[in-house]
Each structure stands twice: as C-alpha cells, then as structure tokens.
XYZ file of C-alpha atoms in Angstrom:
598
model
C -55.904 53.391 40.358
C -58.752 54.230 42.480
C -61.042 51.071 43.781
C -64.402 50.929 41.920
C -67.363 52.366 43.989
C -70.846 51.618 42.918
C -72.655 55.105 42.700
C -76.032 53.330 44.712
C -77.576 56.337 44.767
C -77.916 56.671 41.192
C -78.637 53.401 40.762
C -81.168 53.250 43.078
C -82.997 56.261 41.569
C -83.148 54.832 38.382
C -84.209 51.491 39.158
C -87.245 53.372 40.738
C -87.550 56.617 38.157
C -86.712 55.080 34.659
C -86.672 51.221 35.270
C -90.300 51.432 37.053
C -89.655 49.204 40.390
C -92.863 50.776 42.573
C -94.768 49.269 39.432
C -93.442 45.786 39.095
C -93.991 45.353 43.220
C -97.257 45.611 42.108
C -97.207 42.637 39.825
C -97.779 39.621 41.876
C -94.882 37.744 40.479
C -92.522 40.663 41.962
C -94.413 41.546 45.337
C -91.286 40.207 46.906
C -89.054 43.028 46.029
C -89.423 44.893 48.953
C -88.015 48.372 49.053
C -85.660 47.441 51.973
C -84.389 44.147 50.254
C -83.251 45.674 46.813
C -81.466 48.118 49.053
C -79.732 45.426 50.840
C -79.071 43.612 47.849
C -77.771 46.345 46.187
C -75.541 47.163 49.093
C -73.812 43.650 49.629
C -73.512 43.359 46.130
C -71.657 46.954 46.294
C -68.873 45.637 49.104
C -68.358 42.761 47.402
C -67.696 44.320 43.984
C -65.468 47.053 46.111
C -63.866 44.902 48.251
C -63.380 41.686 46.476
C -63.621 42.130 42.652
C -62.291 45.438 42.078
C -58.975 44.862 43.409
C -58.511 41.872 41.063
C -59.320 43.959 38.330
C -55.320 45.350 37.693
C -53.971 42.020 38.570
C -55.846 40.153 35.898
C -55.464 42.290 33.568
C -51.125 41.928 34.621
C -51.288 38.470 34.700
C -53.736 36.902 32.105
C -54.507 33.430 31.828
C -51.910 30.712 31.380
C -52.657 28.166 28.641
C -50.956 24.171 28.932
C -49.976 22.209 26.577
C -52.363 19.804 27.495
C -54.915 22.272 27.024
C -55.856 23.325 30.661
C -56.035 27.123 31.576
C -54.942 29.002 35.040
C -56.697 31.749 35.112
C -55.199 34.874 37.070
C -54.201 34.789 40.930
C -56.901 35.207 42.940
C -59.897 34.629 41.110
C -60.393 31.264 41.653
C -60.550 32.336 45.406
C -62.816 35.220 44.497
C -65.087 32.782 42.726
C -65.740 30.549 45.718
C -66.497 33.435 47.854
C -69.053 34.653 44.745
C -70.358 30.887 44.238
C -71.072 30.946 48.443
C -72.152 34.170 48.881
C -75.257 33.132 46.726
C -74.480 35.803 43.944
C -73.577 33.510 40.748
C -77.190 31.882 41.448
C -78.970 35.457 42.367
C -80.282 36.110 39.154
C -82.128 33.069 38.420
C -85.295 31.040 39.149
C -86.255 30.349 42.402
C -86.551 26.881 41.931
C -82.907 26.668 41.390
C -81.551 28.866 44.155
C -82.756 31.941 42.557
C -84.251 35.089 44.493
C -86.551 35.327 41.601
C -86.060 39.397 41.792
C -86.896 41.224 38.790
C -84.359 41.196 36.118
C -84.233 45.110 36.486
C -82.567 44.634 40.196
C -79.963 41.197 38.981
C -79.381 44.347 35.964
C -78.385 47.044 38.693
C -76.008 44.227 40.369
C -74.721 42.881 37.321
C -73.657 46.540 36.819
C -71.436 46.722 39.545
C -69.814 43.280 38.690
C -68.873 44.429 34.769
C -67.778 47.939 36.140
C -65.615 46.243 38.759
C -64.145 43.287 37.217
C -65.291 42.881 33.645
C -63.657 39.681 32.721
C -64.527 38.393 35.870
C -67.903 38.874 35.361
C -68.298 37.567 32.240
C -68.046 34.166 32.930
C -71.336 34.274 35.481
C -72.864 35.920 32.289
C -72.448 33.287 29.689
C -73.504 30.562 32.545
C -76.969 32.050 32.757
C -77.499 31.785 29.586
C -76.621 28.638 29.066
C -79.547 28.082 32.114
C -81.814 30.808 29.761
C -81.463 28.043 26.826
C -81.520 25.241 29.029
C -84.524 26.128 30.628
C -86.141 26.909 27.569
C -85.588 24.481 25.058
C -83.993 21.316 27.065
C -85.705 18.375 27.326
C -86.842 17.312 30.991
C -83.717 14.917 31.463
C -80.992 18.018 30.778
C -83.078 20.249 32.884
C -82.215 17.712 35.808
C -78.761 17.058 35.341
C -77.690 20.185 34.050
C -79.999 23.151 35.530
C -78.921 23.017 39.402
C -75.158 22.989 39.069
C -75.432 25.845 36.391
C -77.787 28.215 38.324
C -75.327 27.420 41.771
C -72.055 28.072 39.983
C -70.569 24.727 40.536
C -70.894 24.664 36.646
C -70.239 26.939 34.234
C -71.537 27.408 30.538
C -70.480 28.928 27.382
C -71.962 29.564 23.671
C -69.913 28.057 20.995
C -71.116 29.813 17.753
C -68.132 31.279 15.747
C -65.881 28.931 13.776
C -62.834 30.316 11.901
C -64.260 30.109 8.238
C -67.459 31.467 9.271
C -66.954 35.084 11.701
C -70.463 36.112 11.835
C -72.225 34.807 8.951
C -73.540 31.271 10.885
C -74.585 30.167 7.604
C -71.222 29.027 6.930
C -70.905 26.833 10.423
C -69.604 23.074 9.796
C -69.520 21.452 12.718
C -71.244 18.183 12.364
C -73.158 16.190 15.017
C -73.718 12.271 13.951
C -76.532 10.337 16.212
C -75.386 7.583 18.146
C -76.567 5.247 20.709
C -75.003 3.249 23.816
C -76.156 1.647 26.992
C -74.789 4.365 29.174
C -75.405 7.595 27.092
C -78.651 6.429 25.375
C -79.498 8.425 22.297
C -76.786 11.082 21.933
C -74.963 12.756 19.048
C -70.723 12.496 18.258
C -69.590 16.159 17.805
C -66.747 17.087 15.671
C -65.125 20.599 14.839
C -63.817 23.651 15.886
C -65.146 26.835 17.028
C -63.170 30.256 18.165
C -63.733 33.036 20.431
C -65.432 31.005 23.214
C -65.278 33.523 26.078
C -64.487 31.155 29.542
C -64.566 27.900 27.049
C -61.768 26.276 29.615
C -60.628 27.524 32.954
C -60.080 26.537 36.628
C -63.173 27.664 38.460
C -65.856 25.318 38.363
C -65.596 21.730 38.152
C -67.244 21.208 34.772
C -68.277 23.205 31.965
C -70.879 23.027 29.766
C -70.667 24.159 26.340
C -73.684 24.974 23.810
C -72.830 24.355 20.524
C -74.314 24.936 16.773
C -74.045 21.614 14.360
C -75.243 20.408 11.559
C -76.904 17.130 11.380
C -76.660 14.708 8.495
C -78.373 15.531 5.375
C -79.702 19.002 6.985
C -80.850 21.577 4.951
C -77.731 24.491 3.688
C -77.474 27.555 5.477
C -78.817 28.523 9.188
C -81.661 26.223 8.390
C -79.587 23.467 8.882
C -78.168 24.403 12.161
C -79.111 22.502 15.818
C -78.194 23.141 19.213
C -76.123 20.742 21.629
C -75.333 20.022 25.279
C -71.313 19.140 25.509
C -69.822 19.116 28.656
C -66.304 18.754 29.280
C -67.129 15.969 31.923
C -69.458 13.349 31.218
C -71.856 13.139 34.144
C -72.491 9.742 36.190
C -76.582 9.102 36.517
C -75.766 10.433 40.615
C -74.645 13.837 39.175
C -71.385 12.913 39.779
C -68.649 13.500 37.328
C -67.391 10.905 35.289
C -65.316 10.619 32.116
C -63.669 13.510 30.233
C -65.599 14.078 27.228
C -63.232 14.198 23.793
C -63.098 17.810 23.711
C -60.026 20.323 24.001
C -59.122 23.528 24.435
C -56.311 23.930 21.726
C -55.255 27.566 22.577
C -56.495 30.986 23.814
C -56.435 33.807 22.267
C -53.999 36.877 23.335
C -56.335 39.714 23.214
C -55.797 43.668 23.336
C -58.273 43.513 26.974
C -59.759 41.335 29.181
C -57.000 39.498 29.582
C -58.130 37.722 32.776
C -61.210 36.217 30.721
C -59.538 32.929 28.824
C -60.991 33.676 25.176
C -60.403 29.483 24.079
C -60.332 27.876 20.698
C -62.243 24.629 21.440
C -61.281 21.535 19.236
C -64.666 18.786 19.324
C -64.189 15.216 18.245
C -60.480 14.823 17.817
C -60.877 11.353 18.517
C -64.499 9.233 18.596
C -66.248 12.638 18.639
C -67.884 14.827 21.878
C -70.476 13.442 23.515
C -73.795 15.857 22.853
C -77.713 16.095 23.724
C -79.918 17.746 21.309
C -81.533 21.028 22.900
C -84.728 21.741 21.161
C -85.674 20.253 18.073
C -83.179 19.535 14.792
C -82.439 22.726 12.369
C -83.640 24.816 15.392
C -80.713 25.585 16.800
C -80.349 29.370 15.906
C -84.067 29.815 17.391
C -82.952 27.994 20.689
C -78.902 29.913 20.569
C -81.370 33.314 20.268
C -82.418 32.934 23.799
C -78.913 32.773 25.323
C -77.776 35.638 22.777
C -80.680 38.425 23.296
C -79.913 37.514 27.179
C -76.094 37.794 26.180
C -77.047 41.058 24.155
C -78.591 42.735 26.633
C -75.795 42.005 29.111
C -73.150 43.571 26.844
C -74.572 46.828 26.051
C -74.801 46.660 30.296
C -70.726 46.274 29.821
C -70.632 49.893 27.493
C -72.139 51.006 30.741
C -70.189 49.322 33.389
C -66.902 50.074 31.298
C -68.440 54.088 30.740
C -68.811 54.487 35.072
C -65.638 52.555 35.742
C -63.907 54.964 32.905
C -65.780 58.291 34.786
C -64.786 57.184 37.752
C -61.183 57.226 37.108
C -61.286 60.663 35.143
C -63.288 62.110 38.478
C -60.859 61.294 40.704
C -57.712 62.552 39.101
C -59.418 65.697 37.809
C -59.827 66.375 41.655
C -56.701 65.479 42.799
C -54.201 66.529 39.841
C -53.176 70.248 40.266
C -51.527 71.685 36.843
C -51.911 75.503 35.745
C -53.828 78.466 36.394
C -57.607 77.523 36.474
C -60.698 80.136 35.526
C -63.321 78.462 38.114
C -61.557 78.481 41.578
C -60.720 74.918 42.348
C -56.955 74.372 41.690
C -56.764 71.426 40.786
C -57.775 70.809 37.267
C -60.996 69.925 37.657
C -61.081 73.962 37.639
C -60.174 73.968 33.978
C -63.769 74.667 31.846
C -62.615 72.214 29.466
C -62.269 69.207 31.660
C -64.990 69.968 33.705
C -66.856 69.865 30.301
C -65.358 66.212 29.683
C -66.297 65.083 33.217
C -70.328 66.250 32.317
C -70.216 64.735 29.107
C -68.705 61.893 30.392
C -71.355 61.477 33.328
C -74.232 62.519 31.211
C -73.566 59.332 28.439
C -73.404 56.886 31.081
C -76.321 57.689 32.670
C -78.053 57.634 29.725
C -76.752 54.570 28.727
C -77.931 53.042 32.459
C -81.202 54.793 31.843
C -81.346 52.705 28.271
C -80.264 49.587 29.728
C -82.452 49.510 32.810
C -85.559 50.651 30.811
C -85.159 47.965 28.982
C -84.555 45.619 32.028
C -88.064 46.898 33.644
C -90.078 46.509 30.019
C -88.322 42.764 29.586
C -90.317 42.389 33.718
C -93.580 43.659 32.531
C -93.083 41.191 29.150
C -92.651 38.122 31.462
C -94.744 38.998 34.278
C -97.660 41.526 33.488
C -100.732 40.758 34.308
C -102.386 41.671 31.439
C -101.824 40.280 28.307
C -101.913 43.245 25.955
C -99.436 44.833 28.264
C -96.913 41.901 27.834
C -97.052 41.861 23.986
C -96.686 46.059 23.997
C -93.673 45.489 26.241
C -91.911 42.538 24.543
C -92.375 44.507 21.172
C -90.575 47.127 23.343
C -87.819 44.653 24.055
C -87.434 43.560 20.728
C -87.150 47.107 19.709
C -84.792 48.360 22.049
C -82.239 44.674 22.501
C -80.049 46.001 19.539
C -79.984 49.754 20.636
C -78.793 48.861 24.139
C -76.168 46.750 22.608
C -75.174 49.039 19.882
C -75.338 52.145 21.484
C -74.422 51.506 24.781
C -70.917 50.004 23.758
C -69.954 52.563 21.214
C -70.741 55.281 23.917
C -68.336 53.523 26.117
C -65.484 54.037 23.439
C -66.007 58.079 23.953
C -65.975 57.901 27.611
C -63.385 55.164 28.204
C -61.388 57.526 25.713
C -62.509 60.697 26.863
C -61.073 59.561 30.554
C -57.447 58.943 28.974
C -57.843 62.651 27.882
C -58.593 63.774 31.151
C -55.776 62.262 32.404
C -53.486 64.011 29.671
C -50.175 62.110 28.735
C -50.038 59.889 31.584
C -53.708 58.284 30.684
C -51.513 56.800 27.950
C -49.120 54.907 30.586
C -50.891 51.528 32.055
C -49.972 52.314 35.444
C -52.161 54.721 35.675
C -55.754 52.633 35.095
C -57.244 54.480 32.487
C -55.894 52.881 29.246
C -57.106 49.089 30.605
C -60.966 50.296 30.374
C -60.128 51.522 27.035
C -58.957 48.187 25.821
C -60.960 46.563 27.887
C -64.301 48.123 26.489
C -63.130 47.902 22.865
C -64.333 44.314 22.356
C -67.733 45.184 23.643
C -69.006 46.576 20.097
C -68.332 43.304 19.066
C -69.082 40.854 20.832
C -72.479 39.535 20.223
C -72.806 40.687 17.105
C -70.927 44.275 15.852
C -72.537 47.219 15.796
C -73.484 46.779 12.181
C -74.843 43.909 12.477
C -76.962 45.534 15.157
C -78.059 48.375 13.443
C -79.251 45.783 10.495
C -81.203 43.547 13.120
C -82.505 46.801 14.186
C -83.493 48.479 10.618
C -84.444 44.965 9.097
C -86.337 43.059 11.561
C -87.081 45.561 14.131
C -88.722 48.843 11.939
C -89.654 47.514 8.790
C -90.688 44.219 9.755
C -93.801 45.206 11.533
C -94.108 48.528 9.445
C -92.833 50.680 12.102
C -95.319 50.309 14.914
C -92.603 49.331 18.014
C -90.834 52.258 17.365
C -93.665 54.849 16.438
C -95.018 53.260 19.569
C -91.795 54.438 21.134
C -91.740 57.574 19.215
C -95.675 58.222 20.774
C -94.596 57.770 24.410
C -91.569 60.340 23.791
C -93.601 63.404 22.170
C -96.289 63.317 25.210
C -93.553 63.048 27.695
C -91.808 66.217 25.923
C -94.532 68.637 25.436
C -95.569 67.829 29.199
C -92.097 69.079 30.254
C -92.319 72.053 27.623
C -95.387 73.042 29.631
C -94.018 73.169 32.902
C -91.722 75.570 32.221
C -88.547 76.554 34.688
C -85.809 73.817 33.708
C -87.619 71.484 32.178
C -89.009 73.649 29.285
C -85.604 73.500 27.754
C -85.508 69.431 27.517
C -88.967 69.198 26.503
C -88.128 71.379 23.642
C -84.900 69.706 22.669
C -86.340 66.109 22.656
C -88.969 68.091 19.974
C -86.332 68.475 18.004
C -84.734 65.635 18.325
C -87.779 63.531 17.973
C -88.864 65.149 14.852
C -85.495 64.149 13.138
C -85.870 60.410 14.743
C -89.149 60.432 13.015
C -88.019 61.872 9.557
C -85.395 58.912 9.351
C -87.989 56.636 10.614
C -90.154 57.538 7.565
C -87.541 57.322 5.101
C -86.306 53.848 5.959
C -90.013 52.784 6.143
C -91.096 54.122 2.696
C -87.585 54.051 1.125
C -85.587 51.308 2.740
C -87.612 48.235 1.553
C -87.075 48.956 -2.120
C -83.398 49.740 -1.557
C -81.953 47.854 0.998
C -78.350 48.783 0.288
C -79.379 52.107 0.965
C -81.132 51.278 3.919
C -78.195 49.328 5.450
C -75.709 52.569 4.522
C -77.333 54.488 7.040
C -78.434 51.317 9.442
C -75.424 52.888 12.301
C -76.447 56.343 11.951
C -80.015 55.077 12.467
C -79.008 53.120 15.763
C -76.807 56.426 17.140
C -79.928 58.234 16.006
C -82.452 56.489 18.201
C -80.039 55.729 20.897
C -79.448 59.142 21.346
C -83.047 60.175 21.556
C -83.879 57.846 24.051
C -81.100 58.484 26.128
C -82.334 61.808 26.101
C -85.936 61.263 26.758
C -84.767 58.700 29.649
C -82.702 61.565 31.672
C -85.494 64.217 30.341
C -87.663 61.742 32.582
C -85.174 61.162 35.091
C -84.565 65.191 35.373
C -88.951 65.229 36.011
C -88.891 63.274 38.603
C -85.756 64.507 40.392
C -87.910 67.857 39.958
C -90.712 66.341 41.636
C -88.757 65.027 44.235
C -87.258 68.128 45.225
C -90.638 69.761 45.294
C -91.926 66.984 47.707
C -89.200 68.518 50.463
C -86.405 65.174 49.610
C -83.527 66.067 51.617
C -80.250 65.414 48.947
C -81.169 68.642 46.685
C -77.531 68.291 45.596
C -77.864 64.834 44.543
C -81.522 66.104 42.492
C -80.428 69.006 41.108
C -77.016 67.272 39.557
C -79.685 64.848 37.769
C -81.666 67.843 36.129
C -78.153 69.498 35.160
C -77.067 66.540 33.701
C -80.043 65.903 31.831
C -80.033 69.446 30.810
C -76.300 68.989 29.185
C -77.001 66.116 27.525
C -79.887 68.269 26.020
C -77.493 70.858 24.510
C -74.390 68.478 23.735
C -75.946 65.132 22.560
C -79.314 65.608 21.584
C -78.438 68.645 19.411
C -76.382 65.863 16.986
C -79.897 64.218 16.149
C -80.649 66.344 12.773
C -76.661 65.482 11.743
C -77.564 61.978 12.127
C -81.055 62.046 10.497
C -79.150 63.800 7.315
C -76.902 60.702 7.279
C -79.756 58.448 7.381
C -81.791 59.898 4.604
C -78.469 61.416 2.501
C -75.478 59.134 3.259
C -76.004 56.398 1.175
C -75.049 58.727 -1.988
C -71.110 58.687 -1.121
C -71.532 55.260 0.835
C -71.951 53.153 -1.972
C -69.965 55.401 -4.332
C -66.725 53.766 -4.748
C -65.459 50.959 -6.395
C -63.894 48.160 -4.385
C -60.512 48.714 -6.874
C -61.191 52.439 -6.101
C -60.735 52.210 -1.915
C-alpha cells in the first residue's frame, strides 16, 4: 500500500480559491495567517501525516485495540509513541484558542490539516477530534471553575475527551436517554452530581494515550421534564483531579467492553458503565435540561469534522486507485499508456473519483471559511448571513460528503479489479473504514431531516435561496465568458433550476405533509450537495482560468482543475433533474407499502 501524500497543492488552492483565505487575512482577528505560515503549517503537518501517521495506518487496522478484563484498553503498537510526538509537536493543541496553546489560525487552515490527519490515519485522528470538542463545549457552556481545571490539559493533549450520548435502548432518538445524575455535596468535591448508567459507541471512551479522560455525558436530573427536555450535560473524568491539577482518585466509572467493528479498528469504540458503585463523580455544564443545547456545540463541531472524514477517506481511496492504475499493466489499452491506466474505462473511474473529492473538499472548506467570517467578521450583518450559511450547509457536508466517500472508497476496489477485494492490498480498509462515517453523528437521514426540517422550512427558505442567489450569478457570469467555462455555467443552470423546483415543493408542499417531505429528505441532501459541489469546482475552474491568464507557471496543475470541474459538469451535475423528480415524485411508492407487505 502506497504511503499517504497530502496533495498541498490542491489544498492550498482551495483554501485560497473556494475557502476565501486572502479575505479572512483581512479580518483583524486572522491578520496572523500569513501566506508563508499556512504554507509552513501545511507542510509540517504534511511530513508528519506521511512520515509518522500513515505508516500506522495498516498496523492498526492489523492489530486493533486490546480490551482487559479490568476494563483498560491497549491501543495498537505504535500509537501511543505517535501520540507523544503529536502532543509535542504542538499539533493536538493547533486548532484551538490561543489562550490555551492555540495558534488561533482560522478554522479553514486547522480544516486543511485535519484533512491530512483523517486521510492518513483515520482512527488515529479521531481521538484529537472528539477532544476539541469537548474544549468547544467546555469553553462554551462551563462554568469558570471547569474552564480552569479542565481547559489547559484538553487543548495540550495531556487529556483527552469524548461525547457520551447513545445508550443501548435509545440509538438516536435521545429522548429515550436514562442516565440519571443525583446532586450531592462533600467537603472535597463541593456541589457535584452521582452519575449512573450506561452509554455505547463512545469513540476513544478508554485508551492508553493520555493520562485522563474526560467524558461529556447526557443525564437526567430528578423530577426533570420527559423527553430531550429533560436532558443535562456533565463533566466525568475518569480521574478525579486534586485542587493542584494533579490527578487523584479513579472516578467509579468503567469501560465494560469495546466494540469489534467492521473499520477503524485502531479507534477503541467503548461501552462505558457510570455508577456501578456510589455513582461517577460529575459537574453540571450549562444550566439543567440544557444539555442537548450545550452537547450541540461539540456535535455541529463533530459534524463538520466527519463529513471532512468522507473527504479524507475519498483522497486516501484515490490515492490508492492512482497509483496502481499506473503501475498495473494488464491487456491491450486504446490510449497509449500500457499500463491500465490506458484503459478509457478506468481512466473514467480515476476522474470521477478525483472530481467527487474535490468537490467534497471544496464543500467542506467553504464551509470552514463561512464558519471564520460567522465568528470573526467585522460586520455584523455579514456574521448572521454567514452563520445562516453554516447552519445551512453543517448537514450537507456531513451527509454528502460521507456518502460520496462510499462511491470512491468503492470505486478504488474496482480499479484495483479482484485483488481490491484481498486486504493486503489497502484498498478494502478505506472501504470499511469510511462506512461508519454516514453514521456517525447522526445518519444520513437524520441529516437530510435536520436539513429539510430545521434548515429550509424553518426560516421559509431564505439560507438556501440565499445560497441558490449566489449560485445563478456565479453561473451566468461563466456562461458569458465563453471558451471552457460556458459549458459549466450552463450546466449549474440546469442544475440549479431543478435544486430550486425541489426547493419550492418542500417549501409549499412539505409543511402540510411531512411524511412526504421526509420521503424525499436524502434525495434533497444528494440534490443540493451535488449542486454545490458543482458550483464550488465551477468556481474553482474560474479562477484556475484566471490564473493561467495572469502567466502562473503550473498550467498543468490549472488546466487539470478546469477539466475536472468540467467532468463533474457532465457526470454529476447532469443527475440533478433525476434527483429533483425523486424529491417532488418519490414519496408516491415510498410510503406505499404496508409494514406486513415488505
């Protein structure tokens, strides 16, 4: 299997074409990001993902994590040495605040490097993920006394932090969550809270990293109202911590198994037992019955972050496919090159392959640069349009990002022919490994009803007829300026016309039938996803043209962008009337069965 290598030069272009960098410099809270030290960034952040995480990649995946009896978890050889060099080199505390340890670059840059850690080592990676969070929640809801204790060794690394949502009665629906947190009182905790149950799926919930972890959980206190109304938010950590920082007693908390999982082996998936003797030790975060309010800061953080996985998983996938399609040689080909990168058909894989994933980076950094200008605009108006934006585009990114990754990560097993199905190989690990993005965070459904329900009808459709607005100028500019752009310009038309027949229908339709309106919810999300992918490499494709018309030396490099764009055009964007007819037509057969009758 070929070492992951991040492709810089793509990354760099759109961090500066799509994502917008030249205009967040501009912002004062961003003047810092230098040209020359987002390049250097990028490029340490590249060697260490080569050099250090990548080759772990195959062993973790070997190896797993070993579980105890006495409920401690070894995770896979060399990562805990791996994580040390991370926690030292800075890079676990990159993407926060500067006040603790931060660089306080934009999160469009820590988005580009967080990139290259999911596409080199995605289990790996996931546990700095859920740890930033925790600091996201932390910061934002904790009272002044957690912030202290619990910020600094998060940020650094030293700590780590997970989410503890699911329980096994409940899956998704939080309204069934019964975990119960009792307040309680001593001289050496003060006014706490004794946590009792169980919750599943905690993704890094016990390892052998850091030297405590910190766990987020959803309760109910006594007497609070049914359903998520009743839900709060607590601090747990496994240690309890001494008033010098130092650790003290374990808490009463266990890790009772983990889970053996089709991927990501090397990231311990835990079931975490709470209270199995006086009860965990907990902190309120926020105030009581807020907890889903306070959990939705860590989760639209962790949301955005996994629809970066579709595209991590998508270049990792393309990667792999590229480099045996140039190497393998096997029968006659029609364009020249012998080996079978020759054959039209896989060369016709490879661009459909490299076309989704940049769109899907285009998505996922557009969003990155719009979540900047939401925290750090200058001018007010400009922040609400952009966090609207956000809020728009959160479940998209997730949604669509990580069901394109299924087609690539597949698509690269294909190119591979017969042995893409052997593990040795490399290819079939990103397709298991990228099968538990869709889920994670929320499936795709549940997406595409967050996106339908709170996202287009709640605010009657102005976020994404704002979005809609912003993608007809930008395509009958490039219809006007003729040569290779013309062609995009009039596809995203097209496109855009069918986005904005759906957009109608759910808008005057969906309201009064929301069973209807949640048949066609996925189609909807594919729908828009693929539009803006489109539009994104339409834009991506203008200024590549621009570039190349300002004398830029890498024409190659240019004129593969507007090519790309260009097949995305005619392969992707062409499916947006198929979808729209699902949207407004679906429903009919959806709903027409029986449950005796499947």
């Amino acid at each position: 299997m070929p070492e992951y290598s991040a492709p810089l030069q793509d990354i760099l272009f759109t961090i500066e074409e799509i994502g917008g960098l030249g205009e967040l410099r501009a912002l004062p809270a961003f003047e810092d990001a230098a040209p020359d030290l987002v390049a250097a960034v990028l490029e340490e952040a590249a060697r260490f993902a080569g050099g250090v995480l990548s080759p772990l990649n195959a062993v973790g995946d070997r190896h797993g994590v070993r579980w105890s009896d006495g409920g401690e978890v070894a995770t896979a050889p060399g990562f805990r040495e791996a994580f040390d060099q991370f926690r030292a080199n800075g890079w676990h505390a990159m993407p926060a605040r500067p006040e603790l340890g931060g660089q306080g670059l934009p999160v469009l840059v820590s988005t580009a490097v967080a990139e290259m850690w999911k596409s080199a080592n995605l289990a790996f990676s996931l546990c700095q993920m859920l740890t930033l969070g925790a600091v996201e929640a932390i910061a934002h809801h904790g009272s002044a006394a957690l912030k202290a204790t619990y910020l600094p060794p998060l940020a650094e690394g030293r700590w780590t932090g997970t989410m503890n949502l699911t329980e096994p009665q409940a899956g998704s629906d939080l309204a069934a969550l019964r975990a119960r947190a009792v307040p309680a009182h001593d001289g050496k905790h003060g006014d706490h809270y004794r946590i009792t149950g169980t919750k599943i799926f905690i993704t890094w919930g016990e390892h052998d990293l850091a030297e405590n972890i910190v766990h987020l959980v959803l309760a109910r206190l006594p007497g609070a109202p049914e359903g998520v109304r009743g839900i709060s938010l607590f601090l747990v950590p496994k240690f309890l911590p001494n008033a010098d920082g130092s650790l003290g007693a374990r808490n009463d908390l266990v890790c009772a198994s983990v889970e053996h999982k089709l991927g990501i082996h090397a990231s311990p998936t835990a079931v975490m037992g709470f209270g199995d003797r006086e009860g965990a030790i907990g902190w309120l975060v926020g105030e009581p019955h807020q907890g889903l309010a306070c959990m939705f800061t860590m989760m639209n953080h962790a949301r955005l972050n996994v629809g970066l996985e579709g595209v991590a998983i998508s270049e990792r996938a393309y990667q792999q496919a590229r480099a045996y399609a140039r190497e393998r040689v096997q029968g006659r080909t029609l364009t020249g090159s012998p080996a079978i990168i020759g054959h039209p058909d896989v060369r016709r894989m490879l661009l459909d392959m490299k076309a989704r994933t940049e769109a899907q980076r285009a998505l996922a950094y557009f969003a990155a640069g719009e979540t900047d200008r939401a925290a750090a605009h200058t001018d007010a108006a400009q922040r609400a349009r952009s966090q609207a934006l956000v809020d728009l585009l959160i479940p998209i990114v997730k949604g669509w990002c990580t069901e394109g990754a299924q087609g690539v990560a597949g698509t690269a097993v294909q190119v591979h022919g017969g042995v893409g199905f052997i593990e040795e190989t490399g290819a079939a690990q990103f397709v298991r490994d990228a099968r538990i993005t869709t889920i994670y965070e929320g499936t795709t459904g549940i997406q595409a009803n967050d996106l339908v329900g709170r996202k287009v009808q709640r605010d009657g459709g102005a976020a994404v007829r704002a979005l809609q607005e912003r993608i007809a100028a930008d395509a009958a500019r490039l219809r006007a300026a003729g040569g290779e752009l013309a062609p995009l310009g009039a596809a995203l038309e097209g496109a855009l016309a069918a986005l904005a027949d759906a957009t109608g229908w759910l808008l005057g339709h969906g309201a009064a039938h929301p069973a209807e309106a949640a048949a066609g919810a996925v189609p909807f999300l594919h729908l828009t996803g693929t539009v803006a992918g489109g539009w994104l490499l339409a834009r991506g494709a203008e200024a590549a043209a621009r570039r190349i018309a300002e004398g830029e030396a890498d024409r190659g490099f240019l004129s593969a962008r507007i090519a790309t764009a260009r097949h995305f055009a005619a392969h992707e964007l062409v499916h947006a009337g198929a979808l729209r007819d699902v949207v407004l037509h679906g429903a009919a057969t959806t709903l027409a069965l029986a449950d005796a009758d499947f």
